Short mmCIF file of C-alpha atoms and ligand atoms in Angstrom, two decimals:
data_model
loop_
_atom_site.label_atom_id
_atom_site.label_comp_id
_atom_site.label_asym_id
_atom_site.label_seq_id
_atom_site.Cartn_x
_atom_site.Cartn_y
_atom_site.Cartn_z
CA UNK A 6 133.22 87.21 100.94
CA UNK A 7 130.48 86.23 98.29
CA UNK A 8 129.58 82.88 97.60
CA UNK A 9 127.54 82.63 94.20
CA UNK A 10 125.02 79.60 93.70
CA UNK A 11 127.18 78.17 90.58
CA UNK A 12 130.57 79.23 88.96
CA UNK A 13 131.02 77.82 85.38
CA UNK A 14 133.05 80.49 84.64
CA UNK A 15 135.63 79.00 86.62
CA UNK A 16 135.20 75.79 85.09
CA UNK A 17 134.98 77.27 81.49
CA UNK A 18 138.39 78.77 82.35
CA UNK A 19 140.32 75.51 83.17
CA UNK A 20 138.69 74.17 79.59
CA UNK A 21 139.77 77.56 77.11
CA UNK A 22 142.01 76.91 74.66
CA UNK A 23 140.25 73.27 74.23
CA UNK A 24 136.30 74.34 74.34
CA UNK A 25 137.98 77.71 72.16
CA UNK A 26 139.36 74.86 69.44
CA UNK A 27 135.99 72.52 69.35
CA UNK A 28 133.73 75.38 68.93
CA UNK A 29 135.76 76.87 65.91
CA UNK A 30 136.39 73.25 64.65
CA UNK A 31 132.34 72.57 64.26
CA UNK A 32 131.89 76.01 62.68
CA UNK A 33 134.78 75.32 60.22
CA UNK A 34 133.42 71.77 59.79
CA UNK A 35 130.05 73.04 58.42
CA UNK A 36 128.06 69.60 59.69
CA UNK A 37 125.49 71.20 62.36
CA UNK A 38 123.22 68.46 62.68
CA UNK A 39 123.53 64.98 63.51
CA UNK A 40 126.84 64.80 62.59
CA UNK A 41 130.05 63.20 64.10
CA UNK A 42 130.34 64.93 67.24
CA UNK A 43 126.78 63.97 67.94
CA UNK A 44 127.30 60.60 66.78
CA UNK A 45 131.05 60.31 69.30
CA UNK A 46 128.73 62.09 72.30
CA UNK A 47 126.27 59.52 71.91
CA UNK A 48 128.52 56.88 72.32
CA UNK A 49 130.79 58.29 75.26
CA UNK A 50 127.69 59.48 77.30
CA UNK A 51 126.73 55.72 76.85
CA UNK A 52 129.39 54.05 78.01
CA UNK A 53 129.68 56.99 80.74
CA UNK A 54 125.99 55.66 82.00
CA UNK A 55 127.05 51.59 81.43
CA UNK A 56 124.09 51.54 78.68
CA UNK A 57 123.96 49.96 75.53
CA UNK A 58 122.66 53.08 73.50
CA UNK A 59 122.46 56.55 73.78
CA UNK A 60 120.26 59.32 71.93
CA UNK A 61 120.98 62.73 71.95
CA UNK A 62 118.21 65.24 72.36
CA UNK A 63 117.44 69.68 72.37
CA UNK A 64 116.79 69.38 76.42
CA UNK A 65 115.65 66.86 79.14
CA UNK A 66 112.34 67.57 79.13
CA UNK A 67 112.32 65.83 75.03
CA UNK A 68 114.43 63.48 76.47
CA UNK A 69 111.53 62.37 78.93
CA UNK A 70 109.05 62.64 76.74
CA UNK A 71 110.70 61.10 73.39
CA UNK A 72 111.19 58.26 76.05
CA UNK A 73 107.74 58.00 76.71
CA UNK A 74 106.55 58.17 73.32
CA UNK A 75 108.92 55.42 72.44
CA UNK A 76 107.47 53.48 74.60
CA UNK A 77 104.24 53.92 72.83
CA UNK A 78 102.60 55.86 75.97
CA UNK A 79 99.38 58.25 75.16
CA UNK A 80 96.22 59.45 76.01
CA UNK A 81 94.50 57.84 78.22
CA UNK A 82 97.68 56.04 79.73
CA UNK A 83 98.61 57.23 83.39
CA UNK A 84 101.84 57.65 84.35
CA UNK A 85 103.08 57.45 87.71
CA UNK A 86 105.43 60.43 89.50
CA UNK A 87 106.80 62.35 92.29
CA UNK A 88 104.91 65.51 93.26
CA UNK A 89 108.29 66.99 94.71
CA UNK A 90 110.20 67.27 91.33
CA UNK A 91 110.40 70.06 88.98
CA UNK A 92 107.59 70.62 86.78
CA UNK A 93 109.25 69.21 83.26
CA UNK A 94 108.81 65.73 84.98
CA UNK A 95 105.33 66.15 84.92
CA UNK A 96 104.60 68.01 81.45
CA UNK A 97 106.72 65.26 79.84
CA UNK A 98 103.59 63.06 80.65
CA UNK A 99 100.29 66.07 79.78
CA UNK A 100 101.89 67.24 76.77
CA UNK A 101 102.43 64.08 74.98
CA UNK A 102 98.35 63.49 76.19
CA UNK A 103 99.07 61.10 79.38
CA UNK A 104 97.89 61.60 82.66
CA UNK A 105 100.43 62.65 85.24
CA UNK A 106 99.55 60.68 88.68
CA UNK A 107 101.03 62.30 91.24
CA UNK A 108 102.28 60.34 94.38
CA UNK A 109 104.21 61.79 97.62
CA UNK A 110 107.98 61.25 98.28
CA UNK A 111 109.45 60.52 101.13
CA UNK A 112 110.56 63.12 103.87
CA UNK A 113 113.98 61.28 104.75
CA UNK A 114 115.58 61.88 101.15
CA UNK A 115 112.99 64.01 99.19
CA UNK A 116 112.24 60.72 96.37
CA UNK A 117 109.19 59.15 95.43
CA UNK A 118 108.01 56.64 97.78
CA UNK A 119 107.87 53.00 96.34
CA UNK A 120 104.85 52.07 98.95
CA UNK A 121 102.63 54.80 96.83
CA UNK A 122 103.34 54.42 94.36
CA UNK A 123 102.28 50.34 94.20
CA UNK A 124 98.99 51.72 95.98
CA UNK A 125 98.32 54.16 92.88
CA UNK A 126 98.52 51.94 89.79
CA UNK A 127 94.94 51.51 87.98
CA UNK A 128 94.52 49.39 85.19
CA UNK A 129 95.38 52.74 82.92
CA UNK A 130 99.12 52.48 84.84
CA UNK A 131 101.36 51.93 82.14
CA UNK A 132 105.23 53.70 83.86
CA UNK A 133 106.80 54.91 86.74
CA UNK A 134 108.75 58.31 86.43
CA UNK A 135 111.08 58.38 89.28
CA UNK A 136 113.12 61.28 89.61
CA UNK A 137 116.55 60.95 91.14
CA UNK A 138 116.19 64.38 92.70
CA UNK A 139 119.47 66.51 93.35
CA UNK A 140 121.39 63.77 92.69
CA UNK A 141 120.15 60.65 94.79
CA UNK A 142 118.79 57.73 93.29
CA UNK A 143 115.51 56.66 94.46
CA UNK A 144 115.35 52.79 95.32
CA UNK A 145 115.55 51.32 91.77
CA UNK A 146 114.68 47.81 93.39
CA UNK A 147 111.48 48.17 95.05
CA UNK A 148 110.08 50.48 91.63
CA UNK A 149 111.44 47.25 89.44
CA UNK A 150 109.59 45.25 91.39
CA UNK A 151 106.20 46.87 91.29
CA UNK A 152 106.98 47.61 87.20
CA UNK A 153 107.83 43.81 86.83
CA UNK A 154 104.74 42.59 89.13
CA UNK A 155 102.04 44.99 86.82
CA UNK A 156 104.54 45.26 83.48
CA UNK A 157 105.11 48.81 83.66
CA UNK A 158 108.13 50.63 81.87
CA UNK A 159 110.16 52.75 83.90
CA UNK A 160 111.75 55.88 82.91
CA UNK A 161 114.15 57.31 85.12
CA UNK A 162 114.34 61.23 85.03
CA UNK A 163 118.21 61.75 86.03
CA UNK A 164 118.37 64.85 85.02
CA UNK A 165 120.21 65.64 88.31
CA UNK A 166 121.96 62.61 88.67
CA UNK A 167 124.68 62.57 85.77
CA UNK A 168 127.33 59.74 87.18
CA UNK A 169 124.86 58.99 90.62
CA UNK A 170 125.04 55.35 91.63
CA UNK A 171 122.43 52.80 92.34
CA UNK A 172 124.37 49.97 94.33
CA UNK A 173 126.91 50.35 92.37
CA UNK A 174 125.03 50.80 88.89
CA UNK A 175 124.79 54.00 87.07
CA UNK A 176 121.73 56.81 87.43
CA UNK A 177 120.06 56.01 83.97
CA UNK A 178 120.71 52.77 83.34
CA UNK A 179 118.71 50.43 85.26
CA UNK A 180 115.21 51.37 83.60
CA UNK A 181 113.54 51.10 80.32
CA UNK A 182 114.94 54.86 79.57
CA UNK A 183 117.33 57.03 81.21
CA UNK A 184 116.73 60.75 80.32
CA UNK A 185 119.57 63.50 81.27
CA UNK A 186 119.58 67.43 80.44
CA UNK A 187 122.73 69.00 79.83
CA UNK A 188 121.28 72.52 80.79
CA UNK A 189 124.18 75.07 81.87
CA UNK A 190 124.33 74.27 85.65
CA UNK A 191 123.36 70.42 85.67
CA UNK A 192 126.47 68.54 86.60
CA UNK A 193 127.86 67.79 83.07
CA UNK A 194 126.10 71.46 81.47
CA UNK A 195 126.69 72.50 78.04
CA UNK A 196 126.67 75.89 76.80
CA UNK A 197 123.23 76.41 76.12
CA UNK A 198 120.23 73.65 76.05
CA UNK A 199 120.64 69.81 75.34
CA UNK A 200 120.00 66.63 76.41
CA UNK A 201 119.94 62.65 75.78
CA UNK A 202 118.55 59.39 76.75
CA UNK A 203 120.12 56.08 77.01
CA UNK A 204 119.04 52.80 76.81
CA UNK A 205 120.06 49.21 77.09
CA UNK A 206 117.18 48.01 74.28
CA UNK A 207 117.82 48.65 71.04
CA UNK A 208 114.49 48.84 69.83
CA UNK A 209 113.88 51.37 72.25
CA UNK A 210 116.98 53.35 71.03
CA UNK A 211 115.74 53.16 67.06
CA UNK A 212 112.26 54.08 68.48
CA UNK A 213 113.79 57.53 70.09
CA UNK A 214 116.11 58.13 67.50
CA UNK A 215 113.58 58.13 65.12
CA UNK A 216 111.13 60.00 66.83
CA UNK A 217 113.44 62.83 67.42
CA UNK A 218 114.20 63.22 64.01
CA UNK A 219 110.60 63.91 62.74
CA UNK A 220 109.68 60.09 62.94
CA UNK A 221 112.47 59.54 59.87
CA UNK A 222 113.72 55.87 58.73
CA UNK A 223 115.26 57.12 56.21
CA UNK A 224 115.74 60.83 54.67
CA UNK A 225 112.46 61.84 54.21
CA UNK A 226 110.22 58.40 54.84
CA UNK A 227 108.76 58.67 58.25
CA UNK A 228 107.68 55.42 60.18
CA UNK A 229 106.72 57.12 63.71
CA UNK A 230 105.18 60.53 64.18
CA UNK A 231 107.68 61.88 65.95
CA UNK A 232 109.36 65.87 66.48
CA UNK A 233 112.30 67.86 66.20
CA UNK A 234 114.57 67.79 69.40
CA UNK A 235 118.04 66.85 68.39
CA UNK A 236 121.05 67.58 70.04
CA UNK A 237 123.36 69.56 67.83
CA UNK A 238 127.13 69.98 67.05
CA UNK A 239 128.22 72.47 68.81
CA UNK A 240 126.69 71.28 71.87
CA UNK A 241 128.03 68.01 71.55
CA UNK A 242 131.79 69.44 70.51
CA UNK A 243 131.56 71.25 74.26
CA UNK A 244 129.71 68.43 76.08
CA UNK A 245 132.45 65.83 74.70
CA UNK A 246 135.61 68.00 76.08
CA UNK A 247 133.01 67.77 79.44
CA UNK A 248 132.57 64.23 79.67
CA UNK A 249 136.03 63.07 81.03
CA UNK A 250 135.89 65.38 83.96
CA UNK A 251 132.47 64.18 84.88
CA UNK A 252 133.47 61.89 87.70
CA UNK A 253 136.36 64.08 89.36
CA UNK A 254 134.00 67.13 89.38
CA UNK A 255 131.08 64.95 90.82
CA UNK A 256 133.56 63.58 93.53
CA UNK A 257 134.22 67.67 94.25
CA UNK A 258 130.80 68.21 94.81
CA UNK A 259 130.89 64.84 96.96
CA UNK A 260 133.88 66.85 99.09
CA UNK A 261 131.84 69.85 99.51
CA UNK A 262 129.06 68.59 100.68
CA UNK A 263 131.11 66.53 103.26
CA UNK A 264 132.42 70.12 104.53
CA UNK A 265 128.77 71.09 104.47
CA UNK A 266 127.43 68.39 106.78
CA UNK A 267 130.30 69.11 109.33
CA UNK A 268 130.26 72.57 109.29
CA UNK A 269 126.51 72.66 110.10
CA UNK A 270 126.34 69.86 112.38
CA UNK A 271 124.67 71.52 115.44
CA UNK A 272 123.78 74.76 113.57
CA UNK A 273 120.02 74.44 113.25
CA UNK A 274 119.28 73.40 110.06
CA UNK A 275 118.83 69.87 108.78
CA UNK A 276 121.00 68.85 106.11
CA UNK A 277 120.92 66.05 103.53
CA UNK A 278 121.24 62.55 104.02
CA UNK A 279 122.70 60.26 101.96
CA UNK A 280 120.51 56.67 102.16
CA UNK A 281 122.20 53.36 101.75
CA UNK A 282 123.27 51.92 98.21
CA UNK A 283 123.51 55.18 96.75
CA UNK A 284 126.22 57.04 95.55
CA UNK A 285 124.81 61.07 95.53
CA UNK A 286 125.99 63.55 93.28
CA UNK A 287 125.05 66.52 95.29
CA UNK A 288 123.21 68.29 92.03
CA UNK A 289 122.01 70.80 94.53
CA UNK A 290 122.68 70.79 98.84
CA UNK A 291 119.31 71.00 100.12
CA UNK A 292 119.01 71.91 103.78
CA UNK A 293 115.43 72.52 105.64
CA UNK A 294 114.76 75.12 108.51
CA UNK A 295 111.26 75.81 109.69
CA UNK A 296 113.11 79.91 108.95
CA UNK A 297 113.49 79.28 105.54
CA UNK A 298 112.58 82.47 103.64
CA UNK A 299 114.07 84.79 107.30
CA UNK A 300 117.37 82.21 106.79
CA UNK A 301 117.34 83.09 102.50
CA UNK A 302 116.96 87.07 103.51
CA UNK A 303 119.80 87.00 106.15
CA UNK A 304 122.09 85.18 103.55
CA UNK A 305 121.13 87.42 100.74
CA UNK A 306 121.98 90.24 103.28
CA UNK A 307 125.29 88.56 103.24
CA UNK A 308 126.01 88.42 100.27
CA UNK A 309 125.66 84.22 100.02
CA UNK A 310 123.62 82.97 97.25
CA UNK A 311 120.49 80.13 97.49
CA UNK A 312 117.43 78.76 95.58
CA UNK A 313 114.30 77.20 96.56
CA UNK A 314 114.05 73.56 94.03
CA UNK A 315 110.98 73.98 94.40
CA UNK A 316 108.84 76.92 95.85
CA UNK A 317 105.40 75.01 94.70
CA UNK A 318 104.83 71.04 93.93
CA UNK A 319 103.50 69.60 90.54
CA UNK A 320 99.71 69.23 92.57
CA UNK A 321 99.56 72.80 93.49
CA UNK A 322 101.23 75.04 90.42
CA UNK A 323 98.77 77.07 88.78
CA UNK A 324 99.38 74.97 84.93
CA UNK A 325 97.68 72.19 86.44
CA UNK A 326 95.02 73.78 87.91
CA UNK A 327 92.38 72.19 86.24
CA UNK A 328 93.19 68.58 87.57
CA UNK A 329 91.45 69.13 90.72
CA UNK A 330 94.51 68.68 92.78
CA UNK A 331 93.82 70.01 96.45
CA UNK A 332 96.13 71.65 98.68
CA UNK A 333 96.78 68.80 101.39
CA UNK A 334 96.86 65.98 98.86
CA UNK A 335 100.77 65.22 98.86
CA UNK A 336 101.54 66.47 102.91
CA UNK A 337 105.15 65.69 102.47
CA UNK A 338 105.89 67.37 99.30
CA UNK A 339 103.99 70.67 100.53
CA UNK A 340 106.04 70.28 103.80
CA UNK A 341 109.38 70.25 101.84
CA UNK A 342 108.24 72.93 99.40
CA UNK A 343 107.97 75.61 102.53
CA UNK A 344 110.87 74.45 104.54
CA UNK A 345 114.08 73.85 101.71
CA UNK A 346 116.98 76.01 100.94
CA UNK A 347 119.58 75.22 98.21
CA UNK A 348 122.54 76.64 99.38
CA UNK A 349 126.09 77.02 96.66
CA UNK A 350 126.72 73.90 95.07
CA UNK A 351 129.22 73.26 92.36
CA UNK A 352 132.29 71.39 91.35
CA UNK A 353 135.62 73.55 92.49
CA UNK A 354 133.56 74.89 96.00
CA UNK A 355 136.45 75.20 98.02
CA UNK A 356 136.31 74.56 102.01
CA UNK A 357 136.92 78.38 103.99
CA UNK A 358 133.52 79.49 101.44
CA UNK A 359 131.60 76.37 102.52
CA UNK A 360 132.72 77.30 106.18
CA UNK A 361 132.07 81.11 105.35
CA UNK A 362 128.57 79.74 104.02
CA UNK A 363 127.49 77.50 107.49
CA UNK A 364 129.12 80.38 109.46
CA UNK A 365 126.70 82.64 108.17
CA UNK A 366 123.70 80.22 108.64
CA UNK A 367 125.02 80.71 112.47
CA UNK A 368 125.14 84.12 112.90
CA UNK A 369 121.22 84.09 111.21
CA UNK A 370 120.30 81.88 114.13
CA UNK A 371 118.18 79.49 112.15
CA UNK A 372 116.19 77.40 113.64
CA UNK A 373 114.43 74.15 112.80
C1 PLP B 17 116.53 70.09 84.47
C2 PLP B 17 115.49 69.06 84.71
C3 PLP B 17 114.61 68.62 83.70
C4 PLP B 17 114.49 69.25 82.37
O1 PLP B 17 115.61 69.56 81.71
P1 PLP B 17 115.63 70.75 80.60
O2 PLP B 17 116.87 70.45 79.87
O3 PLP B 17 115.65 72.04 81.33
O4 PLP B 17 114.41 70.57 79.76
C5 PLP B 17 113.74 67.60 84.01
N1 PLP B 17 113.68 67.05 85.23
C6 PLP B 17 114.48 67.46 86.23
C7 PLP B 17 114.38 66.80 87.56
C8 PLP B 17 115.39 68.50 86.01
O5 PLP B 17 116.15 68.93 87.02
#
């Protein structure tokens, strides 16, 4: 048996004659950008998220950092994040000229930990960047509280977490800024690169609207300096047909990774936990084993499929060398980075290949 990492094939299937209709629909409609399926997508991924406003953008790293910009965030402003994320979290903060601070997450559920990050704000602080990492919402109240006790905007990177809950509230919806990307294999995934923000303030929504449309009021009279990152049609077309089957395919991952936990209870590795008020979206199923590239090998032998998200943390790759970041700074991350396997993950994962997938983890004899 093979397991692959994703199947959107299988997916695409179930959605043919519909996705085949949109697609020829917005090339027969001859409105490419900004138009009504952009405007409708806006709208429904709104609602979707229980926000006010939504933005649509070329990818979710522009949705981070049109957030941050519309928030009127810059050099010299310092901006605070996980070091266990991947790296677009960070480089939404250097390349619009802020300085990424990095803080350490916490070993339990792989988020940022709110005690750091209250102990790294500097009078430069001016957000927090959580990220709600495979799919788990980090704890929205404690960050609040620190943003409301120093006024700091918070921008939530839920990237992974399309549909996650937060007691009850929607991934994306409880900060200043919710930013998504609607890359291929996220959990809603269009069929190439995209992404949005939402919002509940609408002066933040005009801001980011604006500034990913070159800064424009009004055709051709810019108020903001802004760039080009806006979602188009044909994305939008695919990512609306998407959008209703958000929730069932989220609560298929859910099922999975319930298989998961009891098929490799007692196997060896550690697998994920799901902390209270959250409701997980299992983006990716993370286990750890102190075998981790021996337990990758063995599966790859097997024909079984993983990923490491992520091999190296933010303080340690190579882009950010020059920021002086030592190897030892962020213990936890660098812990996780060496010990994490993302085994298949994706809606329509059916039970004997999650069994097939822990059975093999047992005949590797993994250990932690
Ligand atoms: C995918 C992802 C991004 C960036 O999204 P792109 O659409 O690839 O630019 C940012 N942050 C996290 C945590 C992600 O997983």
């Amino acid at each position: 048996m093979k397991v692959p990492f994703v199947d959107l094939a299988t997916q695409h299937a179930s959605l043919q004659p519909a996705l085949d209709q949109a697609l020829l629909q917005t090339l027969r409609g001859g409105h490419f950008i900004l138009g009504p399926e952009v405007e409708a997508f806006e709208k429904e991924f709104a609602t979707f998220c229980g926000a006010a406003h939504g933005i649509g953008v070329a990818n979710g790293l522009d949705a981070l950092r049109v957030a941050l910009m519309a928030c009127n965030i810059g050099p010299g402003d310092e901006v605070i994040l996980p070091a266990h994320t991947f790296i677009a979290s960070a480089y939404a903060v250097s390349t619009i000229g802020a300085t990424p601070v990095l803080v350490d997450v916490q070993r339990d559920s792989f988020l940022i930990d709110p005690a750091l990050v209250a102990r790294a704000i500097t009078p430069r602080t001016r957000a927090i960047l959580p990220v709600h990492l495979y799919g788990q919402p980090a704890d929205m109240d404690a960050l609040l509280d620190i943003a409301r006790a120093h006024k700091l905007r918070v921008i939530e990177d839920a990237c992974q977490a399309h549909g996650a809950l937060w007691k009850g509230k929607p991934a994306g919806s409880i900060g200043d800024f919710g930013c998504f990307s609607f890359y291929p294999s996220k959990n809603l995934g269009a069929i190439g690169d995209g992404g949005a923000l939402v919002t509940q303030d609408p002066e933040l929504a005009e801001r980011a609207r604006r500034i990913r449309n070159v800064g424009q009021r009004a055709k051709y009279y810019h108020s903001h300096q802004g760039f080009n990152s806006r979602l188009d049609e044909l994305q939008a077309a695919v990512l609306r047909l998407k959008l209703p089957h958000l929730h069932r395919w989220n609560e298929s991952r859910r099922q999975a990774a319930g298989w998961y936990a009891e098929a490799l209870a007692g196997s060896g590795v550690e697998t994920p936990k799901v902390l209270p008020n959250r409701t997980h979206v299992f983006h990716l199923y993370v286990v750890r084993t102190a075998d981790r590239n021996a337990l990758q090998t063995y599966l790859k032998s097997a024909h079984v499929d993983s990923g490491i998200h992520y091999p190296v943390p933010i303080h340690l790759q190579e882009a950010f060398a020059d920021r002086g970041w030592k190897k030892g700074a962020f213990p936890v991350s660098e812990e996780i980075a060496d010990t994490i396997l993302s085994l298949p993950m994706f809606e329509g994962l059916d039970q004997p290949r999650v069994r097939h997938v822990a059975a093999t983890i047992a005949a590797s004899g993994a250990r932690r």
